Short mmCIF file of C-alpha atoms and ligand atoms in Angstrom, two decimals:
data_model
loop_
_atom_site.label_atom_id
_atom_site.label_comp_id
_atom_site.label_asym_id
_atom_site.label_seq_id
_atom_site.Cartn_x
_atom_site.Cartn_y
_atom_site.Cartn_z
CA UNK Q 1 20.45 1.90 -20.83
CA UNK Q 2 20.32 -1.73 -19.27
CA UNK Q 3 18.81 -2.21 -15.83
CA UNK Q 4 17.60 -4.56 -13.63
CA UNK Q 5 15.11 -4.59 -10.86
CA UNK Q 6 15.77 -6.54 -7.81
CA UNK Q 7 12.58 -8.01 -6.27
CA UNK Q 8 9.36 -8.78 -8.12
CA UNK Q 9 6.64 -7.43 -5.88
CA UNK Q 10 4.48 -4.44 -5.99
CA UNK Q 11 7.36 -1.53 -6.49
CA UNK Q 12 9.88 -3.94 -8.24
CA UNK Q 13 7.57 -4.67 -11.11
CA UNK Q 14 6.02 -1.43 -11.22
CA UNK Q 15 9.71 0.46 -11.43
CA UNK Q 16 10.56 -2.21 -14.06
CA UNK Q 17 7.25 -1.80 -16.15
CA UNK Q 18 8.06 2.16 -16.03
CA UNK Q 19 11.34 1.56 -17.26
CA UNK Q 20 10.45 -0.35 -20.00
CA UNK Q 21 7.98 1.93 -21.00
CA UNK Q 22 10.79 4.77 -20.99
CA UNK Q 23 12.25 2.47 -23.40
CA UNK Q 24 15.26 0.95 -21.42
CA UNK Q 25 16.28 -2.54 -21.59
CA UNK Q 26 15.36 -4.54 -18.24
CA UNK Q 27 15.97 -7.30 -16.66
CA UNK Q 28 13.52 -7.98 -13.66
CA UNK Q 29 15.28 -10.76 -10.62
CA UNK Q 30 13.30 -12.45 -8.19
CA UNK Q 31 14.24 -15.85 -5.78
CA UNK Q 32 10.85 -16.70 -6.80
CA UNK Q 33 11.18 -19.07 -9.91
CA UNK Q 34 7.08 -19.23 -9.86
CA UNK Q 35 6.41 -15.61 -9.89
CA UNK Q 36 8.92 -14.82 -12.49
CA UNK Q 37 7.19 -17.61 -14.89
CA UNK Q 38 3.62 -16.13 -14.11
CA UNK Q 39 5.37 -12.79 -15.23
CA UNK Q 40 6.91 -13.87 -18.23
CA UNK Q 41 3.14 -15.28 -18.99
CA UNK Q 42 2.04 -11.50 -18.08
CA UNK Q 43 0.48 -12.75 -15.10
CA UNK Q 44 0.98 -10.47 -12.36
CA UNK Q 45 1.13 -12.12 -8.92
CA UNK Q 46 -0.95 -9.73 -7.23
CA UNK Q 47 -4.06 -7.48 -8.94
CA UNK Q 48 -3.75 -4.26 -10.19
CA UNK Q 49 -5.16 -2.73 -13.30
CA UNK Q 50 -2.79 -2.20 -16.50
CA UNK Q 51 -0.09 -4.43 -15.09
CA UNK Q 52 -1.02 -7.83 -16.89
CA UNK Q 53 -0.97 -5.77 -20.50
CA UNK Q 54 2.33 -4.13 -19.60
CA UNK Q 55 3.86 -7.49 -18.80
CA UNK Q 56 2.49 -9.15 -22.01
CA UNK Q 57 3.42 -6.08 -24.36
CA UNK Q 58 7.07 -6.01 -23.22
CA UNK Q 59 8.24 -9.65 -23.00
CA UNK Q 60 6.63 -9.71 -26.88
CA UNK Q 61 8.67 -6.92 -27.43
CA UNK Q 62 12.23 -8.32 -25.37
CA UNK Q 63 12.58 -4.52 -23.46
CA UNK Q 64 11.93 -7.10 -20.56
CA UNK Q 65 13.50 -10.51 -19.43
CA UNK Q 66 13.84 -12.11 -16.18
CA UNK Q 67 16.99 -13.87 -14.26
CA UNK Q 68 16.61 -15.70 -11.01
CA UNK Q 69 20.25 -15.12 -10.31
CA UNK Q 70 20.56 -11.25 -8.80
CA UNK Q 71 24.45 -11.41 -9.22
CA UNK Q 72 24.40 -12.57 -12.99
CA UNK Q 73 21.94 -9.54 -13.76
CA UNK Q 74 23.56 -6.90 -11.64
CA UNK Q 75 26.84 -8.27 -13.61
CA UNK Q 76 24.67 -7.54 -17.03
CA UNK Q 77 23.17 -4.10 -15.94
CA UNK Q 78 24.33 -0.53 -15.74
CA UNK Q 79 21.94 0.68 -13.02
CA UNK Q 80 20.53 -2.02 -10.34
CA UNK Q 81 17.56 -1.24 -8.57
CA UNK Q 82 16.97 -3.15 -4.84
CA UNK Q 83 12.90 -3.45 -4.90
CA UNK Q 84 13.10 -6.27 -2.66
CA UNK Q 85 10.56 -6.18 0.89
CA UNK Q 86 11.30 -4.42 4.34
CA UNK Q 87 8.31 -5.59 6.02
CA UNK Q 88 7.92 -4.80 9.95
CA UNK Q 89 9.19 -7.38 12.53
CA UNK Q 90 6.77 -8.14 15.61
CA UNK Q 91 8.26 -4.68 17.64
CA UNK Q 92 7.61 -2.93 14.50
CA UNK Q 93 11.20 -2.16 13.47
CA UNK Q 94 12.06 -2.95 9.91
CA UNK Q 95 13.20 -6.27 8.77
CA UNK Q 96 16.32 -5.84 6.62
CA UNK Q 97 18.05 -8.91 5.94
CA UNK Q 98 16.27 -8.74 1.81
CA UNK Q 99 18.08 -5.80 1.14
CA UNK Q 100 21.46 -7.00 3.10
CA UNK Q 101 21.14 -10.13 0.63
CA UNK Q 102 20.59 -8.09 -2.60
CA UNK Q 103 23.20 -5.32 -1.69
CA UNK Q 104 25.80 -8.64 -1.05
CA UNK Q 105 24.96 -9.87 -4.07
CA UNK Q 106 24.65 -6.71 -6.30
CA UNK Q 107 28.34 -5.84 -4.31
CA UNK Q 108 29.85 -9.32 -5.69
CA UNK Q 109 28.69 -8.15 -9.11
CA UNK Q 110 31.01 -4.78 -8.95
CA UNK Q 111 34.09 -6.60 -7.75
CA UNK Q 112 34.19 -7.45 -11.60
CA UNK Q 113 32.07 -4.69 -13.26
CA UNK Q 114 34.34 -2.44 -15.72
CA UNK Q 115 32.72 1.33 -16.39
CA UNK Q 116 30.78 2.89 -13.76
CA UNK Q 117 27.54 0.79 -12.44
CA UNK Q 118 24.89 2.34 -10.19
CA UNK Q 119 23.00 1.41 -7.53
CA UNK Q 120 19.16 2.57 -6.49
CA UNK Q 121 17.75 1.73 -3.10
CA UNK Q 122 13.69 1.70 -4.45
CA UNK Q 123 12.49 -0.30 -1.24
CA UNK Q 124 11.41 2.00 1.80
CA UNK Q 125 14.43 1.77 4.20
CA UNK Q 126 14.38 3.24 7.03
CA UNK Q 127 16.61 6.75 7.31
CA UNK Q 128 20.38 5.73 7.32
CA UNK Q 129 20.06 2.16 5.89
CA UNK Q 130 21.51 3.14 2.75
CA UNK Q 131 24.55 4.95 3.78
CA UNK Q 132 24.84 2.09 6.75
CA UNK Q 133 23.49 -0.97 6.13
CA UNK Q 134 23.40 -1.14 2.27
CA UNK Q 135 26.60 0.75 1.52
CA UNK Q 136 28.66 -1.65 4.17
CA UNK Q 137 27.77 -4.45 2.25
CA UNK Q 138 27.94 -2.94 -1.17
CA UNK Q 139 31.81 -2.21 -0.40
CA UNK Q 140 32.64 -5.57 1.48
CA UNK Q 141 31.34 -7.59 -1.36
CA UNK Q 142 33.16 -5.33 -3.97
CA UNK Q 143 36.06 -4.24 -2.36
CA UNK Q 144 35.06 -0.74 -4.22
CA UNK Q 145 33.91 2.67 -2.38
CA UNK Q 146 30.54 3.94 -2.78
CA UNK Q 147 30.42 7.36 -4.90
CA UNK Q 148 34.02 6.40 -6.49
CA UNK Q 149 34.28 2.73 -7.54
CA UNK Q 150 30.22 2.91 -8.18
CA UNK Q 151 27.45 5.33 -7.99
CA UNK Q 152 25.05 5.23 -5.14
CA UNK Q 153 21.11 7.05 -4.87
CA UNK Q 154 18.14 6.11 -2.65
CA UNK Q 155 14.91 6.71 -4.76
CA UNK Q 156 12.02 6.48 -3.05
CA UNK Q 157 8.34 5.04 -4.28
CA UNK Q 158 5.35 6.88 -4.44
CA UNK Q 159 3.11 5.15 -5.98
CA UNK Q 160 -0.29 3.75 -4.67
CA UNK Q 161 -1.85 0.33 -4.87
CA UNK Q 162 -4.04 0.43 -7.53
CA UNK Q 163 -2.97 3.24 -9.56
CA UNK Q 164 0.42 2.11 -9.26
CA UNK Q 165 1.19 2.97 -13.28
CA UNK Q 166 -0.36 5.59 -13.29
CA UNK Q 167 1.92 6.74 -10.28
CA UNK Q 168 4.98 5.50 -11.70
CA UNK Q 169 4.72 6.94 -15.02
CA UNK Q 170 3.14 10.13 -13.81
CA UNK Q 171 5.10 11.32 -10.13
CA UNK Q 172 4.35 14.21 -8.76
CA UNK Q 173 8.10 14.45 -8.28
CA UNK Q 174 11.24 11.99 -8.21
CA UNK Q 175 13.51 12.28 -5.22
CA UNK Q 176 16.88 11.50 -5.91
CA UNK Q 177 19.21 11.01 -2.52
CA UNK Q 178 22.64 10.82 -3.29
CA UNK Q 179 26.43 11.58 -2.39
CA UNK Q 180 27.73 11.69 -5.77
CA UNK Q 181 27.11 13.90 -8.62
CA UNK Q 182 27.68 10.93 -11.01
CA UNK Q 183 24.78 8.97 -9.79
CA UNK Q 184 22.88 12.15 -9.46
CA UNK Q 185 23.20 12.58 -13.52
CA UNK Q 186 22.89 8.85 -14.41
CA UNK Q 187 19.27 9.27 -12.86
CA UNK Q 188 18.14 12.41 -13.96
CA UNK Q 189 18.90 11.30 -17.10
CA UNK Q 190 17.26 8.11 -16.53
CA UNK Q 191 13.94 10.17 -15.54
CA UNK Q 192 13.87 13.24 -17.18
CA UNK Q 193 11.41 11.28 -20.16
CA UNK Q 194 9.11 11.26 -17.24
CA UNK Q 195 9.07 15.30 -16.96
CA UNK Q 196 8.33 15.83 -12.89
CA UNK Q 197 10.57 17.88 -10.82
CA UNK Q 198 13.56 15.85 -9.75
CA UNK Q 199 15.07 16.68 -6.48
CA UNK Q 200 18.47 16.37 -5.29
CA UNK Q 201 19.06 15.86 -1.33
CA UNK Q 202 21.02 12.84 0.57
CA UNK Q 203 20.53 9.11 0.99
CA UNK Q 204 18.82 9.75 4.18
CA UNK Q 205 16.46 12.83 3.74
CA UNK Q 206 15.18 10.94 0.59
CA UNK Q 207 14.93 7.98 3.05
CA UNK Q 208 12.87 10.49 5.31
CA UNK Q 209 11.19 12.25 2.57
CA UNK Q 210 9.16 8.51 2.09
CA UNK Q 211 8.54 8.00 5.72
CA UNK Q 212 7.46 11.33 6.71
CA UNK Q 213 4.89 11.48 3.08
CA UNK Q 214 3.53 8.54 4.54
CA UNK Q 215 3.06 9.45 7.83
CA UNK Q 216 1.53 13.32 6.99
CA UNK Q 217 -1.14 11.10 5.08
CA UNK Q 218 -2.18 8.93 7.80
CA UNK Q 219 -1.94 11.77 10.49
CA UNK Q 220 -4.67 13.36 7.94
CA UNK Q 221 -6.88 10.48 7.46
CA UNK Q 222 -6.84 9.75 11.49
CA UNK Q 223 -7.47 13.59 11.95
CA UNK Q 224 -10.29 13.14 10.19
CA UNK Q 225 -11.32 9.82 11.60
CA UNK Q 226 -11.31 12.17 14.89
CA UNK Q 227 -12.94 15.24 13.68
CA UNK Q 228 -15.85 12.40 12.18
CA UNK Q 229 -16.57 10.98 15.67
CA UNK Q 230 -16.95 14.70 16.90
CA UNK Q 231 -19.17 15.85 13.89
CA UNK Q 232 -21.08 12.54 14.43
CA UNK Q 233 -21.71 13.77 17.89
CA UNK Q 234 -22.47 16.74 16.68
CA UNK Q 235 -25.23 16.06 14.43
CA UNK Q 236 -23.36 17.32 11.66
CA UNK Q 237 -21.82 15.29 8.44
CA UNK Q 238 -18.06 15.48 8.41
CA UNK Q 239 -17.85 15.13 4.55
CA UNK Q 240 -19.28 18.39 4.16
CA UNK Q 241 -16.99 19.86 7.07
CA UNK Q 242 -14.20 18.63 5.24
CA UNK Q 243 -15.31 20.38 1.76
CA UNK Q 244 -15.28 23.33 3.41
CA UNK Q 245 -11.92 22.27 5.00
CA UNK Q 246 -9.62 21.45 2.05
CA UNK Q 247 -10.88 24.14 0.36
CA UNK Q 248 -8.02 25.86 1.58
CA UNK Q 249 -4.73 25.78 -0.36
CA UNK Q 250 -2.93 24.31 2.61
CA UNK Q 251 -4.67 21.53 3.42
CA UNK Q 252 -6.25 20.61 -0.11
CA UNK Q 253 -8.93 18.26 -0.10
CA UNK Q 254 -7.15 14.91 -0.88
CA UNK Q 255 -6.79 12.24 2.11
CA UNK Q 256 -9.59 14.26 4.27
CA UNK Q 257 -12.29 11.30 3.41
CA UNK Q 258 -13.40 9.86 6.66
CA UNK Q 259 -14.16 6.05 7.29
CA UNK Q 260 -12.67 2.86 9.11
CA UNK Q 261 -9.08 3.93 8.67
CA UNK Q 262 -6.36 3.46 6.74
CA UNK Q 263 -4.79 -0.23 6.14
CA UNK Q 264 -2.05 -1.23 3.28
CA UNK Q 265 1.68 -2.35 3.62
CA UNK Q 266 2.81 0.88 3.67
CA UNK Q 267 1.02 3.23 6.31
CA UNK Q 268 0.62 1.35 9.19
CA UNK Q 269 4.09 -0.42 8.65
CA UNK Q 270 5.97 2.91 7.70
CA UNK Q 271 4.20 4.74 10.75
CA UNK Q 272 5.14 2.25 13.20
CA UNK Q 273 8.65 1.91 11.65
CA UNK Q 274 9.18 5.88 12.45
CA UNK Q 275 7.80 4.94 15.79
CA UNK Q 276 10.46 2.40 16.30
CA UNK Q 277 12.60 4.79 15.23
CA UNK Q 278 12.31 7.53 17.42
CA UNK Q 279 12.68 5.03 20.32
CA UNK Q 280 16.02 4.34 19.07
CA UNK Q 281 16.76 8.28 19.35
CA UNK Q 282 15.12 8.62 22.58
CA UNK Q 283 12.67 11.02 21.16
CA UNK Q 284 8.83 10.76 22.30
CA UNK Q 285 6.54 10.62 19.22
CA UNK Q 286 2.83 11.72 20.57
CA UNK Q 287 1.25 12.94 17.16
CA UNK Q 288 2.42 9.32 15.31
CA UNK Q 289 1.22 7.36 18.64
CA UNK Q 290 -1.96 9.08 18.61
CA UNK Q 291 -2.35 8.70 14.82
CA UNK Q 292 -1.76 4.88 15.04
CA UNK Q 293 -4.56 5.42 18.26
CA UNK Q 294 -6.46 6.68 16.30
CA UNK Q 295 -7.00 4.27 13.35
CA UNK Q 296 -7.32 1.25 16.42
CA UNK Q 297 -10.37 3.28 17.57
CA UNK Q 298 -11.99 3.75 13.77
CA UNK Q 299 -13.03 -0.64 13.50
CA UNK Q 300 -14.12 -0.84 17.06
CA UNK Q 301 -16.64 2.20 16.53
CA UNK Q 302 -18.12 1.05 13.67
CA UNK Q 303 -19.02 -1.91 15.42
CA UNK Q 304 -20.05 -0.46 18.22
CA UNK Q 305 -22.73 1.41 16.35
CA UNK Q 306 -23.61 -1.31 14.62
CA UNK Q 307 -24.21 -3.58 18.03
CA UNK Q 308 -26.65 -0.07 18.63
CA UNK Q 309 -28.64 -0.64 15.58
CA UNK Q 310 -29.46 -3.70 15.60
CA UNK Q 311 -29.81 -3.89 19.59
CA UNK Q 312 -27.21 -7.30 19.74
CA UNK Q 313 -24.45 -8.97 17.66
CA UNK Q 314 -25.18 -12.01 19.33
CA UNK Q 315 -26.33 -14.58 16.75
CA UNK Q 316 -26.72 -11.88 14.54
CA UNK Q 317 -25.81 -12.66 10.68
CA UNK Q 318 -23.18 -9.68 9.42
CA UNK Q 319 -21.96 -10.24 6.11
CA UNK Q 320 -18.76 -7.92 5.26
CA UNK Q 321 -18.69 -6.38 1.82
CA UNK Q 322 -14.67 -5.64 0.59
CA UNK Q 323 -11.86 -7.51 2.41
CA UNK Q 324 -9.26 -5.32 0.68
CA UNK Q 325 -7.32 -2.59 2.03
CA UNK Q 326 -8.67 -0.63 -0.83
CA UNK Q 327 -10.57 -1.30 -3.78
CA UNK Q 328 -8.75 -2.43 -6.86
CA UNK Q 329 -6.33 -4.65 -5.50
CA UNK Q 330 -6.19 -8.36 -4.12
CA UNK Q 331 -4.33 -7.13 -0.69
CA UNK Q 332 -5.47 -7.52 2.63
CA UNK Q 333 -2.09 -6.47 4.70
CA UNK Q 334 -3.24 -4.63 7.35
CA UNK Q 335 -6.77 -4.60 6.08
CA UNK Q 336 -9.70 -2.27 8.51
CA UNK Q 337 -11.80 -5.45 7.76
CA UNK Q 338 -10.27 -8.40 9.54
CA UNK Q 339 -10.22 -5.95 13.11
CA UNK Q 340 -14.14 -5.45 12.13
CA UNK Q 341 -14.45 -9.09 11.55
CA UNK Q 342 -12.67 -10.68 14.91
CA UNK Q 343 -14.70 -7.50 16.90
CA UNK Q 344 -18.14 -9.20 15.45
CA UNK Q 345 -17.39 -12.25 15.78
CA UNK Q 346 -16.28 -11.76 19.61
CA UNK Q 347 -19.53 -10.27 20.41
CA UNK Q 348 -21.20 -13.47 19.28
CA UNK Q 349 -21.96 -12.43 15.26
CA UNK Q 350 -22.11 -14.68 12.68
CA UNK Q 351 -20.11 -13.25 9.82
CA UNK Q 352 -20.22 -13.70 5.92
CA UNK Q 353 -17.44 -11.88 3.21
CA UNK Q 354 -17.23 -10.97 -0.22
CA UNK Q 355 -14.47 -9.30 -1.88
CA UNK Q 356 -14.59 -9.14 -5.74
CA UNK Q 357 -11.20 -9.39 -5.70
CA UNK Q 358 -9.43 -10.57 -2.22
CA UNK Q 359 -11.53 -13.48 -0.92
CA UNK Q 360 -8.44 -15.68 -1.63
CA UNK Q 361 -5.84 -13.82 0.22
CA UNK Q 362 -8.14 -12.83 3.01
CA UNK Q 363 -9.03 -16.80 3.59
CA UNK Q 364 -4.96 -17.12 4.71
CA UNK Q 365 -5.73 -14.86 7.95
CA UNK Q 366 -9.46 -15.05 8.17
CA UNK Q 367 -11.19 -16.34 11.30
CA UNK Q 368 -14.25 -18.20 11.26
CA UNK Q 369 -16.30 -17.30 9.15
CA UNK Q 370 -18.20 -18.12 5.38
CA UNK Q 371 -17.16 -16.94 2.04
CA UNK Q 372 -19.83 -16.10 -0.73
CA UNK Q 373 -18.54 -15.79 -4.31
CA UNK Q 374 -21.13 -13.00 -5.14
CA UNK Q 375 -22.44 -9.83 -3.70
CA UNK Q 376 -25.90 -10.92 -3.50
CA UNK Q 377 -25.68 -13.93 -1.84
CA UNK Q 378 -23.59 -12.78 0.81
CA UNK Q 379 -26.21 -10.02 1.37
CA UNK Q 380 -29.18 -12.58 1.01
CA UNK Q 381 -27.80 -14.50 4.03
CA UNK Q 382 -27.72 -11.57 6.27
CA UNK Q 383 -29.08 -9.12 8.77
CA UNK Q 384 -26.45 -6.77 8.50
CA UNK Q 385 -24.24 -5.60 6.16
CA UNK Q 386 -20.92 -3.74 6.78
CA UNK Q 387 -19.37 -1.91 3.50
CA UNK Q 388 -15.47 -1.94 4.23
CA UNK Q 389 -14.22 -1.35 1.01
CA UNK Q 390 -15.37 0.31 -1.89
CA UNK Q 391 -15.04 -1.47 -4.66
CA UNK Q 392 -17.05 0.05 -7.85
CA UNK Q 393 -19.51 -2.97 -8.12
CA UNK Q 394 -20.89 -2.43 -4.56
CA UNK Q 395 -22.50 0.88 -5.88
CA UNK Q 396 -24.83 -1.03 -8.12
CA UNK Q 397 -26.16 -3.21 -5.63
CA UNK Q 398 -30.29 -3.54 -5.65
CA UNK Q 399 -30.68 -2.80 -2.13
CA UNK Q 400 -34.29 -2.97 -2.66
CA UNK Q 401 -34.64 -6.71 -3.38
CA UNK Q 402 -32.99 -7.70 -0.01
CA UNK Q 403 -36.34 -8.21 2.06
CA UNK Q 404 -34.35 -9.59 5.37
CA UNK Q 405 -31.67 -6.95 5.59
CA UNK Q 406 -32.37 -5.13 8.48
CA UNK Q 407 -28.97 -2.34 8.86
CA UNK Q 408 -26.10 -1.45 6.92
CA UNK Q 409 -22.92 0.37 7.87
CA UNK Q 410 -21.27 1.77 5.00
CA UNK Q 411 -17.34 2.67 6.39
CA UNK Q 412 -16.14 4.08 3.52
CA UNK Q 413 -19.26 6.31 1.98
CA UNK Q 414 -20.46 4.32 -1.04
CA UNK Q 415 -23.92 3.54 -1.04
CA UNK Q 416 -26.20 6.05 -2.23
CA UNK Q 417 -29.15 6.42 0.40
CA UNK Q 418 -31.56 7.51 -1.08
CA UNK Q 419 -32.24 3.49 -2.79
CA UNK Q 420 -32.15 1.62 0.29
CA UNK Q 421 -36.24 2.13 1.43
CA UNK Q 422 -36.87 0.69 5.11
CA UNK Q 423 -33.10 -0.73 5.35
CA UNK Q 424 -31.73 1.36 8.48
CA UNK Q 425 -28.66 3.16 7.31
CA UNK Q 426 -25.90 4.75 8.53
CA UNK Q 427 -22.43 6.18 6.88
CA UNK Q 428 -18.99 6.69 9.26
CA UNK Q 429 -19.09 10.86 10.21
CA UNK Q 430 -22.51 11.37 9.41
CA UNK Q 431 -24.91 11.89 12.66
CA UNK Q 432 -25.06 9.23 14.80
CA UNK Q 433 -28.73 6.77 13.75
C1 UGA C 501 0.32 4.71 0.19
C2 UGA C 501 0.67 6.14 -0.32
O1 UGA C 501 -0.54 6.80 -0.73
C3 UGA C 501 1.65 6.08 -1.51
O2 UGA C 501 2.02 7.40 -1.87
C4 UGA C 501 2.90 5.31 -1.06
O3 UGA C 501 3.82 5.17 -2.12
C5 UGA C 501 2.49 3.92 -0.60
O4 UGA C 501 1.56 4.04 0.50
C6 UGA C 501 3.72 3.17 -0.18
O5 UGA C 501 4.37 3.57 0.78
O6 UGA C 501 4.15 2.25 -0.91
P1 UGA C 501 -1.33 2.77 -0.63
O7 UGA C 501 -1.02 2.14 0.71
O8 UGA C 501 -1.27 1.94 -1.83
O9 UGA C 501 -0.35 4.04 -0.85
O10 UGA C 501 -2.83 3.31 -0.55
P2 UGA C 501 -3.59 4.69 -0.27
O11 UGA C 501 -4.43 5.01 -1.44
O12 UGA C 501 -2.67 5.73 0.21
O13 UGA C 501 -4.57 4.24 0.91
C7 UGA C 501 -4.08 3.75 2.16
C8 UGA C 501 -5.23 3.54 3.13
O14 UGA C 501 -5.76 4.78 3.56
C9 UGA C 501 -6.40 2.75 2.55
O15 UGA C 501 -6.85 1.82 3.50
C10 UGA C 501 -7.45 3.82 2.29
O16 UGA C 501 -8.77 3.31 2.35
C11 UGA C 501 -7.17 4.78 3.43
N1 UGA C 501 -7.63 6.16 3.15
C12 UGA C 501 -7.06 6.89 2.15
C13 UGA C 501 -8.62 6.73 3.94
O17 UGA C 501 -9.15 6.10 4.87
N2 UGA C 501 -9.01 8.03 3.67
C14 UGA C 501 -8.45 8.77 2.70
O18 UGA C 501 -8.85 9.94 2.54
C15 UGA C 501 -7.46 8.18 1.90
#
């Protein structure tokens, strides 16, 4: 089967890598004539683990190419894929003039195409897009109606940064949102090799299935960002509330791990998106608002405390270990740490960062403050340290041979305790020091 994947980023190249590995011909499009050199070099313009070798084994092996021009490989392809960006606008709705420009282009394609071509909306679009915005411009460009003169499906992603192959290749299930039984077949065919449950529904509940996934997992993280400030309170730890909690079947114990909140291109985007919304619709959204609250409160708490322990921020070194969103992966969208950062430094901290990984990015929206290229330096220089992301390496760290480190915050329960001697310590939802 030839396809070809619109839009190199995160869920572009991770949709084209699993298609490759299923064994189909792929042709991967991108406006970006760097990026698409770096990945025919298998150098993948953002970290994340297995990507690089999946790059380098399939351009050896020609199962992938790459075309700059998204009309000459939507011509060449059976099935297109639009992976390209929706990222939020300053009110939060979703920007969509990427996907009008692919769905243009991908339509000019069809005007020609002979047999039957399909086309998969991968990007998150918010519900309706692809039965309004995407199919409008499909059949201008093509003068051809969706479901007859092509095939049609919204698919959405799943996967997460840093296991993103492992997501891809592995789904818990693959939603398939279509009006047209012929599309419907062209992809379960095109996924069965993956053997999760596929699932038929429309364009727009698969649109919806993505944004309400998203938004059940960060109403659970900031439900347990609020149940941690309570069991702080409380004098009890909310990690072992939470054991006790997921325990049951229907609430399972994934996404209950408390900390400084969630961060990524997807949550607080999609969240606010659904938010935006429900404006739109005239219908009042209090569990979302409270959920986006929530994860507003999680930074300014943590530094709060920390402002406790050491009596003032004000001249006070703080370096900040992880500048991620998460560990094992260069991005810093809507990272917990640069709220942490801009709260120390406006309460008169000096502040120092590492990130094993995301130093780079971070530098393009940092304020003030220094870099250190290792752990240990960056903890030399300081008073305080704040964990924000937990990255494996931090868990190694000698405490011990830090004589001037007087506190550490750990936000996302990493450090073991027990190793840290006089060091005051104190980990998000355990009781307050
Ligand atoms: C998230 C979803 O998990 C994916 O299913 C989805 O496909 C993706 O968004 C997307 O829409 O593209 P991702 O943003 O890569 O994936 O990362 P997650 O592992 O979900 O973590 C998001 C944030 O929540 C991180 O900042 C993480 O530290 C935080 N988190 C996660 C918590 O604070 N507690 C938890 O228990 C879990």
């Amino acid at each position: 089967m030839r396809t070809a994947v619109i839009g190199c980023g995160y869920v572009g190249l991770t949709t084209g890598l699993t298609l490759a590995e299923l064994g189909y011909d792929v042709v991967l499009v991108d406006t970006d004539k760097r990026k698409l050199s770096a990945v025919r070099e298998g150098r993948s313009p953002f970290y994340e683990p297995g990507v690089d070798e999946l790059l380098k084994k399939h351009f050896k092996a020609g199962t992938l190419r790459t075309m700059d021009d998204a009309l000459e490989a939507s011509r060449w392809a059976e099935i297109v894929f639009i992976a390209v960006g929706t990222p939020s606008r300053e009110d939060g709705s979703m920007e969509d003039r990427y996907i009008r420009e692919a769905a243009r282009q991908i339509g000019r394609s069809l005007k020609s195409a002979r047999g039957f071509r399909t086309v998969v909306v991968k990007s998150t679009v918010v519900p309706g897009t692809t039965i309004g915005t995407i199919r409008s411009a499909l059949e201008r460009a093509s003068g051809k109606r969706a479901g007859k003169g092509f095939g049609l499906a919204m698919c959405p992603e799943f996967l997460r940064e840093g296991s993103a192959m492992q997501d891809s290749l592995h789904p818990d299930r693959v939603v398939v949102g279509t009006l047209d039984d012929r599309s419907f077949e062209t992809m379960s065919k095109l996924f069965s090799p993956l053997g999760s449950i596929i699932l038929r529904t429309s364009p727009t509940a698969a649109e919806m299935i993505k944004y309400a996934s998203n938004t059940f997992l960060a109403t659970k993280i900031s439900y347990v960002n609020e149940m941690s400030r309570l069991c702080e309170k409380l004098g009890v730890d909310v990690y072992d509330v939470m054991e006790g909690v997921g325990l049951d079947k229907r609430i399972s114990p994934h996404f209950l791990r408390a900390g400084v909140g969630f961060g990524g291109s997807c949550f607080p985007k999609d969240v606010s998106a659904l938010i935006h919304v429900a404006k739109g619709l005239d219908e009042p959204t209090p569990v979302m608002d409270s959920v986006m609250r929530t994860n507003d409160i999680q930074p300014r708490h943590l530094v709060d405390v920390l402002e406790r322990m050491l009596g003032t921020l004000k001249k006070r070194k703080v370096t900040v270990l992880g500048l991620a969103f998460k560990p094992d992966t260069d991005d810093v969208r809507e990272t917990r740490s640069l709220p942490v950062i801009k709260a120390l430094i406006r309460r008169g901290a000096e502040v120092g960062g590492h990130d094993p990984k995301a130093a780079l990015n971070f530098r393009t929206i940092a304020p003030d403050m220094t870099f250190f290229d290792d752990a240990a330096t960056a903890i030399e220089w300081a008073d305080a340290v704040v964990l924000m992301t937990e990255w494996n390496e931090y868990r190694s760290i000698d405490w011990g041979q830090h004589k001037y480190l007087k506190a550490i915050i750990d936000g996302r329960r990493t450090i073991d305790p027990s190793r840290l001697g006089r060091i005051k310590y104190w980990s998000m939802g355990s009781p307050l020091p």
